[in-house]
PDB file of C-alpha atoms in Angstrom:
ATOM      1  CA  MET N  28     -52.883  21.613  -8.435  1.00  0.00           C
ATOM      2  CA  ALA N  29     -50.278  20.647 -11.026  1.00  0.00           C
ATOM      3  CA  ILE N  30     -49.802  16.937 -11.569  1.00  0.00           C
ATOM      4  CA  GLU N  31     -46.201  15.815 -11.868  1.00  0.00           C
ATOM      5  CA  THR N  32     -45.678  13.139 -14.467  1.00  0.00           C
ATOM      6  CA  GLU N  33     -42.625  11.003 -15.095  1.00  0.00           C
ATOM      7  CA  HIS N  34     -41.685  13.431 -17.852  1.00  0.00           C
ATOM      8  CA  THR N  35     -41.821  16.484 -15.600  1.00  0.00           C
ATOM      9  CA  ILE N  36     -38.387  17.955 -15.006  1.00  0.00           C
ATOM     10  CA  ARG N  37     -38.013  19.312 -11.492  1.00  0.00           C
ATOM     11  CA  PRO N  38     -36.129  22.600 -11.077  1.00  0.00           C
ATOM     12  CA  THR N  39     -33.648  21.044  -8.648  1.00  0.00           C
ATOM     13  CA  SER N  40     -32.979  18.169 -11.036  1.00  0.00           C
ATOM     14  CA  LEU N  41     -32.509  20.628 -13.892  1.00  0.00           C
ATOM     15  CA  SER N  42     -30.047  22.724 -11.914  1.00  0.00           C
ATOM     16  CA  LYS N  43     -28.013  19.671 -10.927  1.00  0.00           C
ATOM     17  CA  ARG N  44     -27.959  18.465 -14.512  1.00  0.00           C
ATOM     18  CA  PHE N  45     -26.620  21.713 -15.935  1.00  0.00           C
ATOM     19  CA  SER N  46     -24.606  23.152 -13.022  1.00  0.00           C
ATOM     20  CA  ALA N  47     -21.394  21.241 -13.839  1.00  0.00           C
ATOM     21  CA  PRO N  48     -21.341  22.057 -17.605  1.00  0.00           C
ATOM     22  CA  ILE N  49     -22.158  25.707 -16.873  1.00  0.00           C
ATOM     23  CA  SER N  50     -19.403  25.899 -14.253  1.00  0.00           C
ATOM     24  CA  LEU N  51     -16.927  24.358 -16.677  1.00  0.00           C
ATOM     25  CA  LEU N  52     -17.987  26.787 -19.400  1.00  0.00           C
ATOM     26  CA  VAL N  53     -17.536  29.759 -17.062  1.00  0.00           C
ATOM     27  CA  ILE N  54     -14.057  28.531 -16.063  1.00  0.00           C
ATOM     28  CA  LEU N  55     -13.043  28.080 -19.697  1.00  0.00           C
ATOM     29  CA  LEU N  56     -14.376  31.511 -20.679  1.00  0.00           C
ATOM     30  CA  LEU N  57     -12.499  33.135 -17.798  1.00  0.00           C
ATOM     31  CA  SER N  58      -9.355  31.248 -18.808  1.00  0.00           C
ATOM     32  CA  LEU N  59      -9.720  32.436 -22.398  1.00  0.00           C
ATOM     33  CA  TRP N  60     -10.228  36.005 -21.211  1.00  0.00           C
ATOM     34  CA  ALA N  61      -7.131  35.813 -18.995  1.00  0.00           C
ATOM     35  CA  ALA N  62      -5.137  34.300 -21.841  1.00  0.00           C
ATOM     36  CA  SER N  63      -6.253  37.081 -24.177  1.00  0.00           C
ATOM     37  CA  GLN N  64      -4.496  39.579 -21.915  1.00  0.00           C
ATOM     38  CA  ILE N  65      -1.137  37.941 -22.629  1.00  0.00           C
ATOM     39  CA  PRO N  66       0.855  39.678 -25.371  1.00  0.00           C
ATOM     40  CA  ALA N  67       1.180  37.712 -28.605  1.00  0.00           C
ATOM     41  CA  ILE N  68      -1.489  35.273 -27.387  1.00  0.00           C
ATOM     42  CA  TRP N  69      -2.446  34.236 -30.920  1.00  0.00           C
ATOM     43  CA  GLN N  70       1.140  33.343 -31.675  1.00  0.00           C
ATOM     44  CA  LEU N  71       1.204  31.224 -28.506  1.00  0.00           C
ATOM     45  CA  ILE N  72      -2.047  29.525 -29.515  1.00  0.00           C
ATOM     46  CA  SER N  73      -0.679  28.619 -32.936  1.00  0.00           C
ATOM     47  CA  GLN N  74       2.509  27.256 -31.364  1.00  0.00           C
ATOM     48  CA  PHE N  75       1.151  25.517 -28.263  1.00  0.00           C
ATOM     49  CA  GLY N  76      -2.632  25.274 -28.713  1.00  0.00           C
ATOM     50  CA  HIS N  77      -2.558  21.634 -29.831  1.00  0.00           C
ATOM     51  CA  TYR N  78      -1.207  20.658 -26.407  1.00  0.00           C
ATOM     52  CA  LEU N  79      -4.724  21.206 -25.109  1.00  0.00           C
ATOM     53  CA  PHE N  80      -5.536  17.788 -26.582  1.00  0.00           C
ATOM     54  CA  LEU N  81      -2.441  16.271 -24.996  1.00  0.00           C
ATOM     55  CA  GLY N  82      -3.754  17.417 -21.613  1.00  0.00           C
ATOM     56  CA  ILE N  83      -7.217  16.012 -22.310  1.00  0.00           C
ATOM     57  CA  THR N  84      -5.846  12.645 -23.447  1.00  0.00           C
ATOM     58  CA  GLY N  85      -3.395  12.274 -20.569  1.00  0.00           C
ATOM     59  CA  ALA N  86      -5.948  13.216 -17.927  1.00  0.00           C
ATOM     60  CA  ILE N  87      -8.647  10.917 -19.320  1.00  0.00           C
ATOM     61  CA  PHE N  88      -6.211   8.035 -19.282  1.00  0.00           C
ATOM     62  CA  ALA N  89      -4.916   8.868 -15.806  1.00  0.00           C
ATOM     63  CA  ASN N  90      -8.260   9.381 -14.109  1.00  0.00           C
ATOM     64  CA  ALA N  91     -10.154   6.593 -15.880  1.00  0.00           C
ATOM     65  CA  THR N  92      -7.588   3.876 -15.181  1.00  0.00           C
ATOM     66  CA  GLY N  93      -5.630   5.080 -12.156  1.00  0.00           C
ATOM     67  CA  ALA N  94      -2.332   5.196 -14.076  1.00  0.00           C
ATOM     68  CA  GLY N  95      -0.767   8.647 -13.916  1.00  0.00           C
ATOM     69  CA  GLY N  96      -0.829  11.040 -16.830  1.00  0.00           C
ATOM     70  CA  GLY N  97       2.954  10.878 -16.917  1.00  0.00           C
ATOM     71  CA  VAL N  98       2.743   7.678 -18.928  1.00  0.00           C
ATOM     72  CA  ILE N  99       1.309   9.834 -21.729  1.00  0.00           C
ATOM     73  CA  PHE N 100       3.333  13.009 -21.150  1.00  0.00           C
ATOM     74  CA  ILE N 101       6.876  11.684 -20.689  1.00  0.00           C
ATOM     75  CA  PRO N 102       7.111   9.918 -24.097  1.00  0.00           C
ATOM     76  CA  VAL N 103       5.814  13.076 -25.800  1.00  0.00           C
ATOM     77  CA  PHE N 104       8.313  15.297 -23.989  1.00  0.00           C
ATOM     78  CA  THR N 105      11.136  12.897 -24.811  1.00  0.00           C
ATOM     79  CA  HIS N 106      10.136  13.115 -28.483  1.00  0.00           C
ATOM     80  CA  LEU N 107      10.163  16.923 -28.205  1.00  0.00           C
ATOM     81  CA  GLY N 108      13.755  16.812 -26.989  1.00  0.00           C
ATOM     82  CA  PHE N 109      13.130  17.937 -23.406  1.00  0.00           C
ATOM     83  CA  ASN N 110      15.859  17.102 -20.901  1.00  0.00           C
ATOM     84  CA  ASP N 111      14.991  15.081 -17.790  1.00  0.00           C
ATOM     85  CA  ALA N 112      14.352  18.108 -15.577  1.00  0.00           C
ATOM     86  CA  GLN N 113      12.059  19.752 -18.148  1.00  0.00           C
ATOM     87  CA  SER N 114      10.107  16.528 -18.730  1.00  0.00           C
ATOM     88  CA  LEU N 115       9.567  15.855 -15.019  1.00  0.00           C
ATOM     89  CA  SER N 116       8.603  19.398 -14.044  1.00  0.00           C
ATOM     90  CA  THR N 117       6.257  19.873 -16.998  1.00  0.00           C
ATOM     91  CA  SER N 118       4.601  16.508 -16.327  1.00  0.00           C
ATOM     92  CA  PHE N 119       4.153  17.335 -12.628  1.00  0.00           C
ATOM     93  CA  ALA N 120       2.702  20.756 -13.476  1.00  0.00           C
ATOM     94  CA  ILE N 121       0.097  19.346 -15.889  1.00  0.00           C
ATOM     95  CA  GLN N 122      -0.840  16.606 -13.434  1.00  0.00           C
ATOM     96  CA  CYS N 123      -1.529  19.234 -10.777  1.00  0.00           C
ATOM     97  CA  PHE N 124      -4.406  20.306 -13.040  1.00  0.00           C
ATOM     98  CA  GLY N 125      -5.647  16.946 -14.288  1.00  0.00           C
ATOM     99  CA  MET N 126      -5.247  14.788 -11.194  1.00  0.00           C
ATOM    100  CA  THR N 127      -6.888  17.479  -9.060  1.00  0.00           C
ATOM    101  CA  ALA N 128      -9.927  17.610 -11.359  1.00  0.00           C
ATOM    102  CA  GLY N 129     -10.097  13.810 -11.347  1.00  0.00           C
ATOM    103  CA  ALA N 130      -9.701  13.634  -7.565  1.00  0.00           C
ATOM    104  CA  ILE N 131     -12.553  16.092  -7.048  1.00  0.00           C
ATOM    105  CA  SER N 132     -14.754  14.156  -9.470  1.00  0.00           C
ATOM    106  CA  TRP N 133     -14.067  10.766  -7.854  1.00  0.00           C
ATOM    107  CA  SER N 134     -14.460  12.200  -4.334  1.00  0.00           C
ATOM    108  CA  TRP N 135     -17.824  13.659  -5.329  1.00  0.00           C
ATOM    109  CA  TYR N 136     -18.859  10.256  -6.660  1.00  0.00           C
ATOM    110  CA  TYR N 137     -17.828   8.666  -3.352  1.00  0.00           C
ATOM    111  CA  LEU N 138     -19.774  11.201  -1.273  1.00  0.00           C
ATOM    112  CA  ARG N 139     -22.899  11.051  -3.440  1.00  0.00           C
ATOM    113  CA  HIS N 140     -23.129   7.352  -4.213  1.00  0.00           C
ATOM    114  CA  GLN N 141     -20.676   5.147  -2.332  1.00  0.00           C
ATOM    115  CA  LYS N 142     -20.073   6.600   1.126  1.00  0.00           C
ATOM    116  CA  THR N 143     -22.017   3.861   2.907  1.00  0.00           C
ATOM    117  CA  GLN N 144     -21.316   1.028   0.470  1.00  0.00           C
ATOM    118  CA  GLY N 145     -19.262  -2.063   1.389  1.00  0.00           C
ATOM    119  CA  GLN N 146     -15.614  -1.718   0.414  1.00  0.00           C
ATOM    120  CA  TRP N 147     -15.873   2.050   0.078  1.00  0.00           C
ATOM    121  CA  HIS N 148     -15.723   2.318   3.877  1.00  0.00           C
ATOM    122  CA  TYR N 149     -11.978   1.937   3.416  1.00  0.00           C
ATOM    123  CA  PHE N 150     -11.668   4.745   0.872  1.00  0.00           C
ATOM    124  CA  LEU N 151     -10.782   7.608   3.232  1.00  0.00           C
ATOM    125  CA  PRO N 152      -8.510   5.540   5.526  1.00  0.00           C
ATOM    126  CA  PHE N 153      -6.617   4.198   2.519  1.00  0.00           C
ATOM    127  CA  VAL N 154      -6.226   7.639   0.929  1.00  0.00           C
ATOM    128  CA  SER N 155      -5.049   9.143   4.235  1.00  0.00           C
ATOM    129  CA  ILE N 156      -2.446   6.472   5.001  1.00  0.00           C
ATOM    130  CA  ILE N 157      -1.040   6.177   1.499  1.00  0.00           C
ATOM    131  CA  SER N 158      -0.895   9.951   0.950  1.00  0.00           C
ATOM    132  CA  LEU N 159       0.898  10.552   4.233  1.00  0.00           C
ATOM    133  CA  PHE N 160       3.609   8.021   3.410  1.00  0.00           C
ATOM    134  CA  SER N 161       3.784   9.139  -0.224  1.00  0.00           C
ATOM    135  CA  ILE N 162       4.535  12.702   0.854  1.00  0.00           C
ATOM    136  CA  ALA N 163       7.164  11.333   3.258  1.00  0.00           C
ATOM    137  CA  GLY N 164       8.736   9.348   0.407  1.00  0.00           C
ATOM    138  CA  ILE N 165       8.712  12.326  -1.953  1.00  0.00           C
ATOM    139  CA  TRP N 166      10.431  14.625   0.503  1.00  0.00           C
ATOM    140  CA  THR N 167      12.853  11.942   1.633  1.00  0.00           C
ATOM    141  CA  SER N 168      13.911  11.663  -2.002  1.00  0.00           C
ATOM    142  CA  TYR N 169      14.255  15.415  -2.440  1.00  0.00           C
ATOM    143  CA  GLY N 170      15.788  16.027   0.982  1.00  0.00           C
ATOM    144  CA  ALA N 171      18.380  13.265   0.657  1.00  0.00           C
ATOM    145  CA  ASN N 172      18.811  13.965  -3.069  1.00  0.00           C
ATOM    146  CA  LEU N 173      18.314  10.273  -3.834  1.00  0.00           C
ATOM    147  CA  PRO N 174      19.641   9.559  -7.330  1.00  0.00           C
ATOM    148  CA  SER N 175      17.545   7.638  -9.811  1.00  0.00           C
ATOM    149  CA  PRO N 176      19.061   4.200 -10.509  1.00  0.00           C
ATOM    150  CA  ALA N 177      18.684   4.835 -14.254  1.00  0.00           C
ATOM    151  CA  SER N 178      18.114   7.648 -16.714  1.00  0.00           C
ATOM    152  CA  LEU N 179      14.571   8.926 -17.120  1.00  0.00           C
ATOM    153  CA  HIS N 180      14.439   7.455 -20.628  1.00  0.00           C
ATOM    154  CA  PHE N 181      15.473   3.925 -19.593  1.00  0.00           C
ATOM    155  CA  GLY N 182      13.733   3.930 -16.211  1.00  0.00           C
ATOM    156  CA  PHE N 183      10.459   5.154 -17.638  1.00  0.00           C
ATOM    157  CA  SER N 184      10.581   2.649 -20.518  1.00  0.00           C
ATOM    158  CA  LEU N 185      11.146  -0.283 -18.173  1.00  0.00           C
ATOM    159  CA  PHE N 186       8.526   0.938 -15.697  1.00  0.00           C
ATOM    160  CA  SER N 187       5.973   1.357 -18.506  1.00  0.00           C
ATOM    161  CA  ILE N 188       6.441  -2.187 -19.781  1.00  0.00           C
ATOM    162  CA  LEU N 189       6.207  -3.695 -16.291  1.00  0.00           C
ATOM    163  CA  LEU N 190       3.236  -1.469 -15.456  1.00  0.00           C
ATOM    164  CA  GLY N 191       1.330  -2.468 -18.597  1.00  0.00           C
ATOM    165  CA  ILE N 192       1.885  -6.182 -18.013  1.00  0.00           C
ATOM    166  CA  THR N 193       0.919  -5.918 -14.349  1.00  0.00           C
ATOM    167  CA  LEU N 194      -2.216  -3.893 -15.137  1.00  0.00           C
ATOM    168  CA  ILE N 195      -3.380  -6.573 -17.552  1.00  0.00           C
ATOM    169  CA  TYR N 196      -2.744  -9.290 -14.955  1.00  0.00           C
ATOM    170  CA  SER N 197      -4.433  -7.361 -12.135  1.00  0.00           C
ATOM    171  CA  SER N 198      -7.451  -6.632 -14.336  1.00  0.00           C
ATOM    172  CA  GLN N 199      -7.916 -10.323 -15.028  1.00  0.00           C
ATOM    173  CA  GLN N 200      -7.585 -11.176 -11.341  1.00  0.00           C
ATOM    174  CA  ASN N 201      -9.988  -8.414 -10.339  1.00  0.00           C
ATOM    175  CA  LYS N 202     -12.540  -9.708 -12.834  1.00  0.00           C
ATOM    176  CA  LYS N 203     -12.667 -13.023 -10.967  1.00  0.00           C
ATOM    177  CA  THR N 204     -13.274 -11.778  -7.450  1.00  0.00           C
ATOM    178  CA  HIS N 205     -14.337  -8.742  -5.477  1.00  0.00           C
ATOM    179  CA  ASN N 206     -13.873 -10.390  -2.082  1.00  0.00           C
ATOM    180  CA  PHE N 207     -11.843  -8.183   0.198  1.00  0.00           C
ATOM    181  CA  ASN N 208     -11.330  -8.526   3.912  1.00  0.00           C
ATOM    182  CA  ILE N 209      -8.733  -6.124   5.223  1.00  0.00           C
ATOM    183  CA  ILE N 210      -6.001  -7.528   7.436  1.00  0.00           C
ATOM    184  CA  HIS N 211      -3.259  -5.746   9.380  1.00  0.00           C
ATOM    185  CA  ILE N 212      -0.631  -6.502   6.750  1.00  0.00           C
ATOM    186  CA  ASP N 213      -2.646  -4.476   4.220  1.00  0.00           C
ATOM    187  CA  TYR N 214      -2.020  -1.254   6.138  1.00  0.00           C
ATOM    188  CA  LEU N 215       1.698  -2.026   6.293  1.00  0.00           C
ATOM    189  CA  MET N 216       1.779  -2.832   2.580  1.00  0.00           C
ATOM    190  CA  LEU N 217      -0.114   0.324   1.627  1.00  0.00           C
ATOM    191  CA  ALA N 218       2.172   2.448   3.791  1.00  0.00           C
ATOM    192  CA  SER N 219       5.221   0.872   2.128  1.00  0.00           C
ATOM    193  CA  ILE N 220       3.716   1.350  -1.331  1.00  0.00           C
ATOM    194  CA  GLY N 221       3.028   4.987  -0.483  1.00  0.00           C
ATOM    195  CA  PHE N 222       6.579   5.626   0.716  1.00  0.00           C
ATOM    196  CA  PHE N 223       8.510   3.845  -2.017  1.00  0.00           C
ATOM    197  CA  GLY N 224       5.942   4.865  -4.642  1.00  0.00           C
ATOM    198  CA  GLY N 225       6.535   8.483  -3.639  1.00  0.00           C
ATOM    199  CA  ILE N 226      10.265   8.049  -4.208  1.00  0.00           C
ATOM    200  CA  ILE N 227       9.664   6.477  -7.627  1.00  0.00           C
ATOM    201  CA  THR N 228       7.317   9.346  -8.485  1.00  0.00           C
ATOM    202  CA  THR N 229      10.122  11.885  -7.951  1.00  0.00           C
ATOM    203  CA  TRP N 230      12.195   9.967 -10.513  1.00  0.00           C
ATOM    204  CA  LEU N 231       9.548   9.278 -13.159  1.00  0.00           C
ATOM    205  CA  SER N 232       6.549  11.563 -12.359  1.00  0.00           C
ATOM    206  CA  VAL N 233       4.511   8.335 -12.091  1.00  0.00           C
ATOM    207  CA  GLY N 234       4.616   5.550  -9.561  1.00  0.00           C
ATOM    208  CA  VAL N 235       2.562   5.777  -6.408  1.00  0.00           C
ATOM    209  CA  GLY N 236      -0.924   5.903  -7.969  1.00  0.00           C
ATOM    210  CA  GLU N 237      -0.202   3.022 -10.328  1.00  0.00           C
ATOM    211  CA  LEU N 238       1.205   0.798  -7.576  1.00  0.00           C
ATOM    212  CA  VAL N 239      -1.781   1.536  -5.333  1.00  0.00           C
ATOM    213  CA  VAL N 240      -4.286   0.561  -8.039  1.00  0.00           C
ATOM    214  CA  ILE N 241      -2.436  -2.651  -8.843  1.00  0.00           C
ATOM    215  CA  TYR N 242      -2.151  -3.725  -5.195  1.00  0.00           C
ATOM    216  CA  LEU N 243      -5.793  -3.010  -4.379  1.00  0.00           C
ATOM    217  CA  MET N 244      -7.050  -4.833  -7.467  1.00  0.00           C
ATOM    218  CA  LEU N 245      -4.857  -7.839  -6.704  1.00  0.00           C
ATOM    219  CA  ARG N 246      -6.330  -7.842  -3.195  1.00  0.00           C
ATOM    220  CA  GLY N 247      -9.860  -8.018  -4.593  1.00  0.00           C
ATOM    221  CA  VAL N 248     -10.960  -4.407  -4.227  1.00  0.00           C
ATOM    222  CA  CYS N 249     -13.455  -3.351  -6.909  1.00  0.00           C
ATOM    223  CA  ALA N 250     -11.835  -1.561  -9.846  1.00  0.00           C
ATOM    224  CA  LYS N 251     -13.708   1.718  -9.342  1.00  0.00           C
ATOM    225  CA  MET N 252     -12.612   2.106  -5.723  1.00  0.00           C
ATOM    226  CA  ALA N 253      -9.041   1.104  -6.592  1.00  0.00           C
ATOM    227  CA  ILE N 254      -8.940   3.732  -9.370  1.00  0.00           C
ATOM    228  CA  ALA N 255     -10.526   6.421  -7.171  1.00  0.00           C
ATOM    229  CA  THR N 256      -7.980   5.773  -4.426  1.00  0.00           C
ATOM    230  CA  GLY N 257      -5.062   5.901  -6.848  1.00  0.00           C
ATOM    231  CA  VAL N 258      -6.297   9.131  -8.443  1.00  0.00           C
ATOM    232  CA  VAL N 259      -6.787  10.989  -5.148  1.00  0.00           C
ATOM    233  CA  VAL N 260      -3.427   9.799  -3.799  1.00  0.00           C
ATOM    234  CA  SER N 261      -1.715  10.903  -7.020  1.00  0.00           C
ATOM    235  CA  ALA N 262      -3.311  14.345  -6.824  1.00  0.00           C
ATOM    236  CA  ILE N 263      -2.140  14.853  -3.252  1.00  0.00           C
ATOM    237  CA  SER N 264       1.326  13.542  -4.138  1.00  0.00           C
ATOM    238  CA  VAL N 265       1.936  15.808  -7.146  1.00  0.00           C
ATOM    239  CA  TRP N 266       0.783  18.855  -5.191  1.00  0.00           C
ATOM    240  CA  SER N 267       3.130  17.956  -2.347  1.00  0.00           C
ATOM    241  CA  ALA N 268       5.985  18.162  -4.870  1.00  0.00           C
ATOM    242  CA  SER N 269       4.794  21.500  -6.286  1.00  0.00           C
ATOM    243  CA  PRO N 270       7.390  23.629  -4.406  1.00  0.00           C
ATOM    244  CA  VAL N 271      10.065  21.852  -6.452  1.00  0.00           C
ATOM    245  CA  HIS N 272       8.339  21.762  -9.839  1.00  0.00           C
ATOM    246  CA  LEU N 273       6.276  24.959  -9.764  1.00  0.00           C
ATOM    247  CA  GLY N 274       8.660  27.191  -7.843  1.00  0.00           C
ATOM    248  CA  PRO N 275      10.893  29.977  -9.153  1.00  0.00           C
ATOM    249  CA  ASN N 276      13.595  27.495 -10.203  1.00  0.00           C
ATOM    250  CA  SER N 277      11.174  25.224 -12.055  1.00  0.00           C
ATOM    251  CA  ALA N 278      12.316  23.706 -15.340  1.00  0.00           C
ATOM    252  CA  ALA N 279       8.712  23.310 -16.560  1.00  0.00           C
ATOM    253  CA  ASP N 280       7.694  24.684 -19.938  1.00  0.00           C
ATOM    254  CA  PHE N 281       4.905  26.924 -18.681  1.00  0.00           C
ATOM    255  CA  TYR N 282       3.763  27.913 -22.168  1.00  0.00           C
ATOM    256  CA  LEU N 283       2.980  24.252 -22.812  1.00  0.00           C
ATOM    257  CA  VAL N 284       1.345  23.967 -19.370  1.00  0.00           C
ATOM    258  CA  LEU N 285      -0.783  27.020 -20.178  1.00  0.00           C
ATOM    259  CA  PHE N 286      -2.670  24.942 -22.749  1.00  0.00           C
ATOM    260  CA  ALA N 287      -2.198  21.353 -21.559  1.00  0.00           C
ATOM    261  CA  GLY N 288      -3.271  22.283 -18.011  1.00  0.00           C
ATOM    262  CA  PRO N 289      -6.845  23.389 -18.859  1.00  0.00           C
ATOM    263  CA  GLY N 290      -7.062  20.394 -21.203  1.00  0.00           C
ATOM    264  CA  ALA N 291      -6.153  18.168 -18.272  1.00  0.00           C
ATOM    265  CA  VAL N 292      -8.979  19.729 -16.237  1.00  0.00           C
ATOM    266  CA  ILE N 293     -11.455  18.827 -18.976  1.00  0.00           C
ATOM    267  CA  GLY N 294     -10.046  15.316 -19.233  1.00  0.00           C
ATOM    268  CA  GLY N 295     -10.089  14.871 -15.470  1.00  0.00           C
ATOM    269  CA  LEU N 296     -13.768  15.787 -15.270  1.00  0.00           C
ATOM    270  CA  LEU N 297     -14.704  13.520 -18.176  1.00  0.00           C
ATOM    271  CA  ALA N 298     -12.669  10.526 -17.042  1.00  0.00           C
ATOM    272  CA  ARG N 299     -14.883   9.363 -14.172  1.00  0.00           C
ATOM    273  CA  LYS N 300     -17.953   9.260 -16.408  1.00  0.00           C
ATOM    274  CA  LEU N 301     -15.970   7.295 -18.975  1.00  0.00           C
ATOM    275  CA  ALA N 302     -14.813   4.826 -16.315  1.00  0.00           C
ATOM    276  CA  LEU N 303     -18.360   4.395 -15.010  1.00  0.00           C
ATOM    277  CA  TYR N 304     -20.088   3.948 -18.374  1.00  0.00           C
ATOM    278  CA  LEU N 305     -17.486   1.935 -20.269  1.00  0.00           C
ATOM    279  CA  PRO N 306     -16.160  -1.471 -19.153  1.00  0.00           C
ATOM    280  CA  VAL N 307     -13.139  -0.773 -16.944  1.00  0.00           C
ATOM    281  CA  LEU N 308     -11.511  -4.026 -18.038  1.00  0.00           C
ATOM    282  CA  LYS N 309     -11.567  -3.053 -21.727  1.00  0.00           C
ATOM    283  CA  LEU N 310     -10.240   0.420 -20.927  1.00  0.00           C
ATOM    284  CA  LYS N 311      -7.385  -1.039 -18.945  1.00  0.00           C
ATOM    285  CA  LEU N 312      -6.543  -3.632 -21.585  1.00  0.00           C
ATOM    286  CA  PHE N 313      -6.465  -0.960 -24.299  1.00  0.00           C
ATOM    287  CA  PHE N 314      -4.322   1.503 -22.368  1.00  0.00           C
ATOM    288  CA  SER N 315      -2.088  -1.240 -20.936  1.00  0.00           C
ATOM    289  CA  SER N 316      -1.292  -2.412 -24.455  1.00  0.00           C
ATOM    290  CA  TRP N 317      -0.546   1.171 -25.470  1.00  0.00           C
ATOM    291  CA  ILE N 318       1.784   1.622 -22.467  1.00  0.00           C
ATOM    292  CA  ILE N 319       3.694  -1.568 -23.273  1.00  0.00           C
ATOM    293  CA  LEU N 320       4.148  -0.580 -26.927  1.00  0.00           C
ATOM    294  CA  THR N 321       5.241   2.944 -25.952  1.00  0.00           C
ATOM    295  CA  GLY N 322       7.724   1.655 -23.401  1.00  0.00           C
ATOM    296  CA  ALA N 323       9.118  -0.874 -25.859  1.00  0.00           C
ATOM    297  CA  ALA N 324       9.469   1.792 -28.558  1.00  0.00           C
ATOM    298  CA  MET N 325      11.313   4.138 -26.167  1.00  0.00           C
ATOM    299  CA  LEU N 326      13.561   1.294 -25.017  1.00  0.00           C
ATOM    300  CA  ALA N 327      14.459   0.495 -28.618  1.00  0.00           C
ATOM    301  CA  GLU N 328      15.547   4.064 -29.368  1.00  0.00           C
TER     302      GLU N 328
END
């Protein structure tokens, strides 16, 4: 009879360890094969291939901190000279890749490790309520054709600065306490955040996920659950807007999405591990500072 030592690697453990990287490799190989069937693919790679790293960076930031990838994408698209419609649609399209990958990763973490743990009992109820009202807000905005109170350039700059400052403040508050006892007003607040955050998201491609994370952290919810909730809500929200931004009349630059989208998948899968192994506070402080500087630079233009 074989004796199993602490160094023995069980087959099931081995398969779990390598199943995700193998799956990702298969997906990437299939994507490369599909891309190779496109005429002039090498010309497209030389022109748009570097946007793969834009997708990775935006998705890592979005899914590791709970702030949407739009805070990375919109400044880049503005620099590229995109108009408002092109910037919004392209940002939404890339986030459909990255936020979905991040949402799956965080949901898997919840099911495997946190399903029966303390505050995480509220994870599914929170996601359900906020998502429902976010979708309502998004389609109220589109249905009523609600105009943005400011241009994308100015509105995004101001939102970025306020978001960065608030993230820093909420991170400091969250560091002090993890006490959270839900009260009835929390459900009303989260529903309101979902609805009005959905409207803001139609104007800026960011909004609902960021506001959710900030509120939950200020209320004393642990950072990981707050981020997971914001990421899943954002994924559901951007997909609910897909008929507008991915439809036949879309203004998205799909050549850019062709490369940034798969990059966002990679970033979305890596982000949760980064958030779990690196101090969330330091990540948030770093990215919050970057957001504030970016917003200030855009505002000064």
